[in-house]
Amino acid sequence: MSEFEQQKDYQQFHKAYQQSANELPDEAVDAAILSAAHKAVEQDNVAGIDTQPVKRAWYVPLSYVAILVISLSVVMKLAFEPVPETPFESEKLSGQMSKKEIAQGKLSPSAKEESSAGMSADTVTDSVVEFSLQQKPVAAPSQFMAREEKIMDQELESRSRQKNMMAVKPQAEQPATGMMSQPRRVTSADTAESLPAVAALSAQTTEKADTLVDEQAIAIKELEQLLENKMIVELRNKLQDYRKKYPITEQPERLPESLLQWEKLNMPENITGSTEKDSLDIPLTPSP
Amino acid sequence: MQQDPGKNQYASMTDETLMLAYADGDAVAFDELYARHKPGLYRYFLRQLNQHPELANELFQDVWMKIINARANYQAEAGFSTWLYRIAYNRLVDYWRSNPHKQQHVEYDDSLQSTGHAPADHMQQKQEQQYLKQAIAALPEEQRNAILLKEEGALSLADIAEITGVNRETVKSRLRYAMKHLKQVLNPLRSVT
């Protein structure tokens, strides 16, 4: 009982009011309401209407959760899958072949197949690369070699992109077999398998070029030392050998200016290609 | 006199259980529920409408028809009395909005209580009841509404506050003012007797 109800005035009023409260609605109204109430229930029973609030079955929330989990897993898989940008990166990711293995010719069976039989779209580029490797090894300055490597990398990258596109296209054209079928995504392993021959050729080229550059540099260094020590006969012989290896017409000249001057004066046949012997009378260095 | 055992079963059930039973298709549950709340709800309308039985019957019937039609939506969390009188209060407000000219203030006639002689018991009681009804009708609308919801609906202050859309303290204040007015009517009658 509240504080208000405990008041003496209220209790007096309450008693008096309850004594006066004796009115009732019309019987006709009573009858109408009760008959309406019964009729409504009968109609429900006839129509079979369930008047209870709809209760959700247990499997409805479960299905929502399942859909959410599947969607999230698909999104995560697509978002975090590494896509290789270069063939060498793809090799690292796939872990199938190391660079050395490729250089040594240890190609995977699929790579060998592709290098021997396939790659019709890249036939021209392949032949260019092969031709460059079959050529007589030439010495080249480091800048030149760096540029050549860069061009080769770009070529390989563009080829890998072409390969990717070719790998995606035919799978997308395949008819769908079910709800879950979709064009297969090109993985790093695919790229690694599709380009091993190119990678091998590139590695070979790079390794050979490195060796050549080193040999040429050593030879030039040796020649410089001979010139410095004025060992004319040995210098002449060595320079003769050098020119056999690195002819002046086939590449940019790497010999330093002093050696070139000496060669011009003392061994003009190396430059002009003539066979006539130069006199040895020409002094090595101007006399003081 | 022998009582129907089925009726006894319903008599022990709460309002909420009866309403849920009716929503499930038990028409007898509604009979019990109606019997419990019929007098109070009818008198609530009768006092609010200045003792017009026809109008009170009309609004009373409207409210019960709403209860019948909304049986499927009833939830046991809400007390049945609160739900019933909220519908009744809203119906009354709608009526006054659509018929503003009928909401006239009733003045209490002081001459009725100053007769100066003690009538016979039954006459005096009847007269007292008449004065009380007239005093309630003369109350301001908010006070009358609060005192009738308290008396006819047997609702708590919180329930009245919820129905009328004010806070509990406001309801308490309205009830105090209402009692102050009614005391002025009741005390002179008692002093005479």
Short mmCIF file of C-alpha atoms in Angstrom, two decimals:
data_model
loop_
_atom_site.label_atom_id
_atom_site.label_comp_id
_atom_site.label_asym_id
_atom_site.label_seq_id
_atom_site.Cartn_x
_atom_site.Cartn_y
_atom_site.Cartn_z
CA MET A 1 0.00 0.00 0.00
CA SER A 2 1.42 3.36 -1.01
CA GLU A 3 1.82 6.42 1.17
CA PHE A 4 -1.14 8.00 -0.54
CA GLU A 5 -3.40 5.02 0.14
CA GLN A 6 -2.52 5.13 3.85
CA GLN A 7 -4.00 8.60 4.26
CA LYS A 8 -7.14 8.69 6.38
CA ASP A 9 -8.95 10.97 3.92
CA TYR A 10 -8.33 8.58 1.07
CA GLN A 11 -9.53 5.59 3.08
CA GLN A 12 -12.76 7.43 3.93
CA PHE A 13 -13.25 8.41 0.30
CA HIS A 14 -12.48 4.92 -0.90
CA LYS A 15 -15.06 3.41 1.40
CA ALA A 16 -17.71 5.91 0.39
CA TYR A 17 -16.93 5.59 -3.31
CA GLN A 18 -17.08 1.78 -3.30
CA GLN A 19 -20.51 1.95 -1.64
CA SER A 20 -21.73 4.17 -4.44
CA ALA A 21 -20.18 2.09 -7.23
CA ASN A 22 -23.02 -0.11 -8.33
CA GLU A 23 -23.64 0.85 -11.96
CA LEU A 24 -23.34 -1.78 -14.68
CA PRO A 25 -23.45 -1.66 -18.46
CA ASP A 26 -26.55 -2.63 -20.41
CA GLU A 27 -27.19 -6.32 -20.74
CA ALA A 28 -27.42 -5.85 -24.49
CA VAL A 29 -23.91 -4.49 -24.52
CA ASP A 30 -22.75 -7.42 -22.41
CA ALA A 31 -24.30 -9.89 -24.79
CA ALA A 32 -22.87 -8.15 -27.85
CA ILE A 33 -19.35 -8.14 -26.43
CA LEU A 34 -19.44 -11.75 -25.29
CA SER A 35 -20.89 -13.00 -28.54
CA ALA A 36 -18.26 -11.07 -30.50
CA ALA A 37 -15.53 -12.61 -28.35
CA HIS A 38 -16.82 -16.16 -28.89
CA LYS A 39 -17.38 -15.59 -32.58
CA ALA A 40 -13.82 -14.36 -33.07
CA VAL A 41 -12.39 -17.48 -31.42
CA GLU A 42 -14.65 -19.76 -33.47
CA GLN A 43 -13.55 -18.08 -36.68
CA ASP A 44 -9.93 -18.60 -35.68
CA ASN A 45 -10.55 -22.30 -35.09
CA VAL A 46 -12.37 -22.71 -38.42
CA ALA A 47 -9.77 -20.83 -40.41
CA GLY A 48 -6.94 -22.47 -38.50
CA ILE A 49 -5.27 -19.15 -37.88
CA ASP A 50 -2.47 -19.25 -35.38
CA THR A 51 -3.01 -16.19 -33.22
CA GLN A 52 0.26 -16.67 -31.38
CA PRO A 53 3.17 -14.53 -32.45
CA VAL A 54 5.27 -16.32 -35.04
CA LYS A 55 8.12 -18.15 -33.37
CA ARG A 56 11.26 -18.45 -35.43
CA ALA A 57 12.66 -21.89 -35.84
CA TRP A 58 16.15 -22.61 -34.53
CA TYR A 59 17.57 -23.15 -37.99
CA VAL A 60 16.85 -19.60 -39.17
CA PRO A 61 19.54 -17.90 -37.06
CA LEU A 62 21.84 -20.84 -37.71
CA SER A 63 21.53 -20.35 -41.45
CA TYR A 64 22.29 -16.65 -41.07
CA VAL A 65 25.46 -17.47 -39.15
CA ALA A 66 26.52 -20.06 -41.74
CA ILE A 67 26.03 -17.59 -44.60
CA LEU A 68 28.05 -14.98 -42.74
CA VAL A 69 30.93 -17.38 -42.03
CA ILE A 70 31.10 -18.63 -45.64
CA SER A 71 31.02 -15.10 -47.04
CA LEU A 72 33.76 -13.94 -44.70
CA SER A 73 35.98 -16.91 -45.51
CA VAL A 74 35.62 -16.34 -49.26
CA VAL A 75 36.39 -12.64 -48.89
CA MET A 76 39.43 -13.36 -46.71
CA LYS A 77 40.70 -15.95 -49.17
CA LEU A 78 40.41 -13.58 -52.10
CA ALA A 79 41.81 -10.60 -50.23
CA PHE A 80 44.92 -12.22 -48.79
CA GLU A 81 45.97 -14.53 -51.60
CA PRO A 82 49.35 -13.29 -52.94
CA VAL A 83 49.35 -12.46 -56.64
CA PRO A 84 52.86 -12.60 -58.14
CA GLU A 85 53.88 -9.69 -60.27
CA THR A 86 57.05 -11.11 -61.81
CA PRO A 87 57.99 -14.63 -62.74
CA PHE A 88 60.93 -14.61 -60.30
CA GLU A 89 58.65 -13.60 -57.46
CA SER A 90 56.28 -16.37 -58.43
CA GLU A 91 59.13 -18.83 -58.22
CA LYS A 92 59.97 -17.65 -54.73
CA LEU A 93 56.35 -17.99 -53.67
CA SER A 94 55.78 -21.37 -55.22
CA GLY A 95 59.05 -22.66 -53.93
CA GLN A 96 59.23 -25.11 -56.80
CA MET A 97 62.48 -23.95 -58.34
CA SER A 98 65.28 -21.78 -57.18
CA LYS A 99 67.11 -19.47 -59.51
CA LYS A 100 70.19 -21.64 -59.45
CA GLU A 101 68.25 -24.74 -60.34
CA ILE A 102 66.83 -22.96 -63.31
CA ALA A 103 70.24 -21.78 -64.37
CA GLN A 104 71.61 -25.30 -64.08
CA GLY A 105 68.86 -26.58 -66.31
CA LYS A 106 66.93 -28.44 -63.64
CA LEU A 107 63.55 -27.55 -65.01
CA SER A 108 60.33 -29.03 -63.82
CA PRO A 109 58.64 -31.49 -66.21
CA SER A 110 55.92 -29.05 -67.08
CA ALA A 111 58.49 -26.36 -67.72
CA LYS A 112 60.42 -28.64 -70.02
CA GLU A 113 57.26 -29.50 -71.88
CA GLU A 114 56.43 -25.88 -72.35
CA SER A 115 59.90 -24.89 -73.35
CA SER A 116 60.13 -27.67 -75.93
CA ALA A 117 56.62 -27.84 -77.31
CA GLY A 118 54.38 -25.00 -76.39
CA MET A 119 54.21 -21.23 -76.02
CA SER A 120 53.07 -20.48 -79.53
CA ALA A 121 52.29 -16.89 -78.63
CA ASP A 122 55.81 -16.34 -77.41
CA THR A 123 57.66 -18.09 -80.16
CA VAL A 124 59.16 -14.90 -81.55
CA THR A 125 60.38 -13.68 -78.20
CA ASP A 126 61.78 -17.12 -77.39
CA SER A 127 63.73 -17.22 -80.56
CA VAL A 128 65.14 -13.79 -79.88
CA VAL A 129 66.32 -14.85 -76.46
CA GLU A 130 67.79 -18.08 -77.77
CA PHE A 131 69.53 -16.25 -80.57
CA SER A 132 71.08 -13.84 -78.13
CA LEU A 133 72.41 -16.75 -76.09
CA GLN A 134 73.78 -18.60 -79.10
CA GLN A 135 75.72 -15.57 -80.18
CA LYS A 136 79.36 -15.32 -79.47
CA PRO A 137 79.79 -14.05 -75.98
CA VAL A 138 80.85 -10.47 -76.11
CA ALA A 139 82.20 -8.24 -73.52
CA ALA A 140 80.09 -5.25 -72.66
CA PRO A 141 80.32 -2.34 -70.30
CA SER A 142 78.40 -2.65 -67.06
CA GLN A 143 76.01 0.14 -68.04
CA PHE A 144 75.17 -1.63 -71.24
CA MET A 145 74.64 -4.90 -69.44
CA ALA A 146 72.44 -3.28 -66.85
CA ARG A 147 70.29 -1.78 -69.56
CA GLU A 148 70.10 -5.12 -71.31
CA GLU A 149 69.03 -6.80 -68.09
CA LYS A 150 66.38 -4.18 -67.59
CA ILE A 151 65.01 -4.71 -71.08
CA MET A 152 65.03 -8.46 -70.50
CA ASP A 153 63.14 -8.06 -67.22
CA GLN A 154 60.54 -5.89 -68.89
CA GLU A 155 60.16 -8.43 -71.64
CA LEU A 156 59.72 -11.22 -69.12
CA GLU A 157 57.20 -9.23 -67.15
CA SER A 158 55.07 -8.47 -70.19
CA ARG A 159 55.21 -12.12 -71.14
CA SER A 160 54.10 -13.15 -67.68
CA ARG A 161 51.11 -10.81 -67.95
CA GLN A 162 50.21 -12.29 -71.32
CA LYS A 163 50.51 -15.73 -69.81
CA ASN A 164 48.20 -14.79 -66.96
CA MET A 165 45.58 -13.50 -69.33
CA MET A 166 45.82 -16.61 -71.46
CA ALA A 167 45.52 -18.79 -68.39
CA VAL A 168 42.34 -17.05 -67.19
CA LYS A 169 40.53 -16.82 -70.52
CA PRO A 170 39.99 -20.48 -71.43
CA GLN A 171 38.78 -21.35 -67.90
CA ALA A 172 36.26 -18.52 -67.95
CA GLU A 173 34.88 -19.86 -71.21
CA GLN A 174 34.21 -23.30 -69.70
CA PRO A 175 30.54 -23.98 -68.97
CA ALA A 176 29.48 -23.73 -65.33
CA THR A 177 28.83 -27.12 -63.77
CA GLY A 178 27.28 -25.99 -60.51
CA MET A 179 26.53 -23.08 -58.23
CA MET A 180 30.05 -22.86 -56.92
CA SER A 181 31.84 -23.05 -60.29
CA GLN A 182 33.65 -19.90 -61.30
CA PRO A 183 36.66 -18.89 -63.38
CA ARG A 184 39.75 -20.24 -61.72
CA ARG A 185 42.04 -17.60 -60.35
CA VAL A 186 45.61 -17.74 -61.64
CA THR A 187 47.79 -18.67 -58.74
CA SER A 188 51.47 -18.12 -58.21
CA ALA A 189 52.10 -21.80 -58.92
CA ASP A 190 50.46 -21.45 -62.35
CA THR A 191 52.67 -18.54 -63.27
CA ALA A 192 55.75 -20.34 -62.04
CA GLU A 193 54.91 -23.37 -64.18
CA SER A 194 54.13 -21.37 -67.28
CA LEU A 195 57.39 -19.42 -67.42
CA PRO A 196 60.25 -21.59 -66.29
CA ALA A 197 61.90 -21.74 -69.71
CA VAL A 198 62.02 -18.01 -69.98
CA ALA A 199 63.34 -17.72 -66.48
CA ALA A 200 66.04 -20.29 -67.23
CA LEU A 201 67.16 -18.48 -70.33
CA SER A 202 67.25 -15.20 -68.52
CA ALA A 203 69.33 -16.66 -65.72
CA GLN A 204 71.79 -18.18 -68.16
CA THR A 205 72.17 -14.90 -70.00
CA THR A 206 72.71 -12.94 -66.85
CA GLU A 207 75.30 -15.37 -65.50
CA LYS A 208 77.26 -15.49 -68.74
CA ALA A 209 77.25 -11.75 -69.08
CA ASP A 210 78.52 -11.38 -65.56
CA THR A 211 81.40 -13.74 -66.27
CA LEU A 212 82.26 -11.94 -69.48
CA VAL A 213 82.27 -8.58 -67.87
CA ASP A 214 84.58 -9.81 -65.18
CA GLU A 215 87.02 -11.44 -67.66
CA GLN A 216 87.16 -8.35 -69.81
CA ALA A 217 87.78 -6.10 -66.86
CA ILE A 218 90.62 -8.33 -65.68
CA ALA A 219 92.17 -8.33 -69.13
CA ILE A 220 91.99 -4.55 -69.37
CA LYS A 221 93.54 -4.20 -65.96
CA GLU A 222 96.37 -6.48 -67.01
CA LEU A 223 96.96 -4.48 -70.17
CA GLU A 224 97.08 -1.26 -68.22
CA GLN A 225 99.67 -2.69 -65.88
CA LEU A 226 101.82 -3.85 -68.82
CA LEU A 227 101.62 -0.39 -70.37
CA GLU A 228 102.52 1.20 -67.10
CA ASN A 229 105.54 -1.09 -66.70
CA LYS A 230 106.47 -0.54 -70.38
CA MET A 231 106.56 -4.26 -71.11
CA ILE A 232 106.03 -3.71 -74.80
CA VAL A 233 106.31 -7.23 -76.16
CA GLU A 234 103.99 -8.72 -73.62
CA LEU A 235 101.61 -5.83 -74.05
CA ARG A 236 101.51 -6.38 -77.78
CA ASN A 237 100.79 -10.09 -77.37
CA LYS A 238 98.15 -9.57 -74.76
CA LEU A 239 96.49 -6.85 -76.76
CA GLN A 240 96.49 -9.16 -79.75
CA ASP A 241 94.71 -11.80 -77.68
CA TYR A 242 92.33 -9.21 -76.27
CA ARG A 243 91.33 -8.07 -79.72
CA LYS A 244 90.69 -11.63 -80.77
CA LYS A 245 88.29 -11.97 -77.90
CA TYR A 246 86.74 -8.54 -78.05
CA PRO A 247 86.85 -7.15 -81.59
CA ILE A 248 86.58 -3.42 -81.82
CA THR A 249 83.72 -3.44 -84.31
CA GLU A 250 81.16 -5.41 -82.36
CA GLN A 251 80.63 -3.42 -79.21
CA PRO A 252 81.33 -0.15 -77.52
CA GLU A 253 84.96 0.12 -76.69
CA ARG A 254 85.97 -0.37 -73.08
CA LEU A 255 89.72 0.11 -73.35
CA PRO A 256 90.96 3.22 -71.61
CA GLU A 257 92.15 6.13 -73.71
CA SER A 258 95.86 5.55 -73.04
CA LEU A 259 95.70 1.94 -74.24
CA LEU A 260 93.66 2.92 -77.28
CA GLN A 261 96.24 5.60 -78.18
CA TRP A 262 99.04 3.10 -77.85
CA GLU A 263 97.13 0.55 -79.91
CA LYS A 264 96.45 3.15 -82.62
CA LEU A 265 100.10 4.01 -82.84
CA ASN A 266 101.66 0.61 -82.46
CA MET A 267 99.03 -1.86 -83.66
CA PRO A 268 96.89 -0.07 -86.30
CA GLU A 269 95.99 -3.43 -87.86
CA ASN A 270 93.82 -4.13 -84.83
CA ILE A 271 91.73 -1.06 -85.59
CA THR A 272 91.75 -0.94 -89.36
CA GLY A 273 91.90 -4.67 -89.81
CA SER A 274 94.94 -4.37 -92.14
CA THR A 275 97.69 -6.95 -91.98
CA GLU A 276 100.62 -4.68 -92.55
CA LYS A 277 103.05 -4.51 -89.73
CA ASP A 278 103.65 -1.35 -87.94
CA SER A 279 107.14 -0.27 -87.21
CA LEU A 280 108.33 -0.61 -83.73
CA ASP A 281 110.24 2.55 -84.15
CA ILE A 282 107.43 4.63 -82.95
CA PRO A 283 108.35 5.60 -79.47
CA LEU A 284 106.22 4.35 -76.68
CA THR A 285 106.23 7.59 -74.92
CA PRO A 286 107.49 10.93 -76.10
CA SER A 287 111.07 11.42 -75.07
CA PRO A 288 111.63 14.07 -72.53
CA MET B 1 -25.72 -23.97 -4.35
CA GLN B 2 -23.26 -26.02 -6.36
CA GLN B 3 -20.66 -24.11 -8.39
CA ASP B 4 -19.41 -25.07 -11.82
CA PRO B 5 -15.92 -26.66 -11.39
CA GLY B 6 -14.80 -25.16 -14.73
CA LYS B 7 -15.62 -21.68 -13.52
CA ASN B 8 -13.61 -22.24 -10.32
CA GLN B 9 -10.61 -23.15 -12.41
CA TYR B 10 -10.77 -19.81 -14.23
CA ALA B 11 -11.44 -17.85 -11.04
CA SER B 12 -8.02 -18.78 -9.68
CA MET B 13 -6.21 -17.64 -12.82
CA THR B 14 -4.61 -14.20 -13.18
CA ASP B 15 -5.83 -11.69 -15.74
CA GLU B 16 -2.76 -12.22 -17.86
CA THR B 17 -3.18 -15.99 -17.94
CA LEU B 18 -6.82 -15.60 -18.87
CA MET B 19 -6.00 -13.25 -21.71
CA LEU B 20 -3.35 -15.61 -23.05
CA ALA B 21 -5.80 -18.48 -22.79
CA TYR B 22 -8.35 -16.47 -24.73
CA ALA B 23 -5.75 -15.64 -27.37
CA ASP B 24 -5.15 -19.40 -27.63
CA GLY B 25 -8.83 -19.93 -28.40
CA ASP B 26 -10.40 -20.41 -24.98
CA ALA B 27 -13.56 -18.31 -25.11
CA VAL B 28 -14.54 -19.12 -21.51
CA ALA B 29 -11.39 -17.40 -20.30
CA PHE B 30 -12.67 -14.22 -21.88
CA ASP B 31 -15.98 -14.57 -20.04
CA GLU B 32 -14.13 -14.62 -16.72
CA LEU B 33 -11.94 -11.71 -17.71
CA TYR B 34 -14.93 -9.68 -18.85
CA ALA B 35 -16.80 -10.39 -15.62
CA ARG B 36 -13.86 -9.14 -13.57
CA HIS B 37 -13.34 -5.83 -15.38
CA LYS B 38 -16.81 -5.02 -16.66
CA PRO B 39 -18.06 -2.93 -13.69
CA GLY B 40 -14.89 -0.90 -13.18
CA LEU B 41 -14.41 -0.03 -16.82
CA TYR B 42 -18.03 0.91 -17.29
CA ARG B 43 -18.00 3.19 -14.23
CA TYR B 44 -14.74 4.75 -15.40
CA PHE B 45 -16.50 5.87 -18.58
CA LEU B 46 -19.70 6.76 -16.78
CA ARG B 47 -17.95 9.11 -14.32
CA GLN B 48 -15.79 10.64 -17.05
CA LEU B 49 -18.78 11.31 -19.29
CA ASN B 50 -20.83 13.09 -16.68
CA GLN B 51 -23.15 10.18 -15.99
CA HIS B 52 -24.25 9.61 -19.60
CA PRO B 53 -24.98 5.86 -19.74
CA GLU B 54 -25.46 5.71 -23.50
CA LEU B 55 -22.12 7.28 -24.24
CA ALA B 56 -20.46 5.17 -21.56
CA ASN B 57 -21.94 1.99 -23.09
CA GLU B 58 -20.70 2.97 -26.54
CA LEU B 59 -17.14 3.64 -25.48
CA PHE B 60 -17.15 0.63 -23.17
CA GLN B 61 -18.12 -1.62 -26.07
CA ASP B 62 -15.49 -0.06 -28.32
CA VAL B 63 -12.77 -0.83 -25.82
CA TRP B 64 -13.76 -4.48 -25.45
CA MET B 65 -13.95 -4.90 -29.20
CA LYS B 66 -10.40 -3.58 -29.43
CA ILE B 67 -9.32 -6.09 -26.81
CA ILE B 68 -10.94 -8.91 -28.78
CA ASN B 69 -9.34 -7.86 -32.06
CA ALA B 70 -5.92 -7.36 -30.51
CA ARG B 71 -5.89 -10.70 -28.65
CA ALA B 72 -3.07 -12.11 -30.78
CA ASN B 73 -0.78 -9.19 -30.01
CA TYR B 74 -1.15 -9.32 -26.26
CA GLN B 75 2.05 -10.03 -24.36
CA ALA B 76 2.01 -11.18 -20.76
CA GLU B 77 4.80 -8.75 -19.81
CA ALA B 78 2.24 -5.94 -19.72
CA GLY B 79 -0.34 -6.18 -16.95
CA PHE B 80 -3.82 -6.74 -18.34
CA SER B 81 -5.40 -3.94 -16.26
CA THR B 82 -2.80 -1.44 -17.45
CA TRP B 83 -3.35 -2.51 -21.05
CA LEU B 84 -7.14 -2.33 -20.73
CA TYR B 85 -7.21 1.11 -19.11
CA ARG B 86 -4.62 2.48 -21.51
CA ILE B 87 -6.93 1.56 -24.37
CA ALA B 88 -9.86 3.08 -22.45
CA TYR B 89 -7.97 6.30 -21.72
CA ASN B 90 -6.92 6.65 -25.37
CA ARG B 91 -10.47 6.04 -26.52
CA LEU B 92 -11.72 8.74 -24.16
CA VAL B 93 -9.11 11.21 -25.37
CA ASP B 94 -10.13 10.45 -28.97
CA TYR B 95 -13.76 11.04 -28.08
CA TRP B 96 -13.06 14.38 -26.47
CA ARG B 97 -10.94 15.45 -29.40
CA SER B 98 -13.73 14.66 -31.85
CA ASN B 99 -16.44 16.14 -29.58
CA PRO B 100 -14.84 19.09 -27.74
CA HIS B 101 -18.20 20.75 -27.00
CA LYS B 102 -19.27 17.77 -24.89
CA GLN B 103 -16.33 18.17 -22.51
CA GLN B 104 -18.04 20.69 -20.25
CA HIS B 105 -17.01 21.47 -16.73
CA VAL B 106 -19.55 20.58 -14.02
CA GLU B 107 -19.92 22.97 -11.10
CA TYR B 108 -20.56 21.48 -7.71
CA ASP B 109 -23.76 22.73 -6.10
CA ASP B 110 -23.00 23.86 -2.52
CA SER B 111 -26.68 24.15 -1.62
CA LEU B 112 -27.00 20.37 -1.75
CA GLN B 113 -24.94 19.88 1.44
CA SER B 114 -26.28 22.69 3.56
CA THR B 115 -29.76 21.46 4.27
CA GLY B 116 -29.10 21.65 8.03
CA HIS B 117 -31.11 18.59 9.06
CA ALA B 118 -30.15 14.94 9.37
CA PRO B 119 -32.07 12.75 6.94
CA ALA B 120 -32.95 9.14 7.50
CA ASP B 121 -30.05 6.68 7.17
CA HIS B 122 -30.79 5.29 3.74
CA MET B 123 -31.72 8.65 2.41
CA GLN B 124 -28.61 10.17 3.89
CA GLN B 125 -26.41 7.47 2.37
CA LYS B 126 -27.97 7.86 -1.02
CA GLN B 127 -27.58 11.59 -0.80
CA GLU B 128 -23.95 11.24 0.19
CA GLN B 129 -23.28 9.01 -2.78
CA GLN B 130 -24.95 11.52 -5.04
CA TYR B 131 -22.80 14.32 -3.68
CA LEU B 132 -19.68 12.25 -4.13
CA LYS B 133 -20.43 11.46 -7.77
CA GLN B 134 -21.18 15.09 -8.39
CA ALA B 135 -17.95 16.12 -6.66
CA ILE B 136 -15.95 13.72 -8.80
CA ALA B 137 -17.57 15.03 -11.96
CA ALA B 138 -16.67 18.56 -10.85
CA LEU B 139 -12.98 17.74 -10.50
CA PRO B 140 -10.51 19.05 -13.09
CA GLU B 141 -10.00 16.53 -15.88
CA GLU B 142 -6.50 15.37 -14.87
CA GLN B 143 -7.47 14.92 -11.21
CA ARG B 144 -10.67 13.10 -12.13
CA ASN B 145 -8.81 10.83 -14.48
CA ALA B 146 -6.19 10.01 -11.83
CA ILE B 147 -8.71 9.27 -9.07
CA LEU B 148 -10.89 7.12 -11.36
CA LEU B 149 -7.98 5.09 -12.65
CA LYS B 150 -6.97 4.56 -9.04
CA GLU B 151 -10.42 3.57 -7.84
CA GLU B 152 -11.88 1.67 -10.79
CA GLY B 153 -8.76 0.19 -12.28
CA ALA B 154 -7.02 -0.40 -8.93
CA LEU B 155 -3.85 0.75 -10.64
CA SER B 156 -0.63 1.79 -8.97
CA LEU B 157 0.76 5.33 -9.25
CA ALA B 158 3.36 4.08 -11.72
CA ASP B 159 0.70 2.47 -13.92
CA ILE B 160 -1.39 5.64 -13.90
CA ALA B 161 1.70 7.65 -14.78
CA GLU B 162 2.42 5.30 -17.68
CA ILE B 163 -1.14 5.48 -19.00
CA THR B 164 -1.50 9.25 -18.76
CA GLY B 165 2.04 9.96 -19.93
CA VAL B 166 3.25 11.90 -16.90
CA ASN B 167 5.68 11.04 -14.13
CA ARG B 168 4.76 9.37 -10.87
CA GLU B 169 5.12 12.54 -8.77
CA THR B 170 2.69 14.39 -10.98
CA VAL B 171 0.13 11.62 -10.51
CA LYS B 172 0.66 11.76 -6.76
CA SER B 173 0.16 15.52 -6.78
CA ARG B 174 -3.04 15.22 -8.84
CA LEU B 175 -4.41 12.65 -6.44
CA ARG B 176 -3.67 14.88 -3.44
CA TYR B 177 -5.44 17.84 -5.02
CA ALA B 178 -8.36 15.60 -5.93
CA MET B 179 -8.59 14.36 -2.36
CA LYS B 180 -8.47 17.93 -1.08
CA HIS B 181 -11.49 18.81 -3.23
CA LEU B 182 -13.41 15.69 -2.28
CA LYS B 183 -12.69 16.20 1.42
CA GLN B 184 -14.46 19.52 1.24
CA VAL B 185 -17.53 17.63 0.07
CA LEU B 186 -17.30 14.65 2.41
CA ASN B 187 -16.50 16.37 5.74
CA PRO B 188 -19.56 18.65 6.06
CA LEU B 189 -21.81 15.65 5.34
CA ARG B 190 -20.18 13.64 8.11
CA SER B 191 -20.27 16.55 10.55
CA VAL B 192 -24.02 16.81 9.97
CA THR B 193 -24.57 13.11 10.67
#
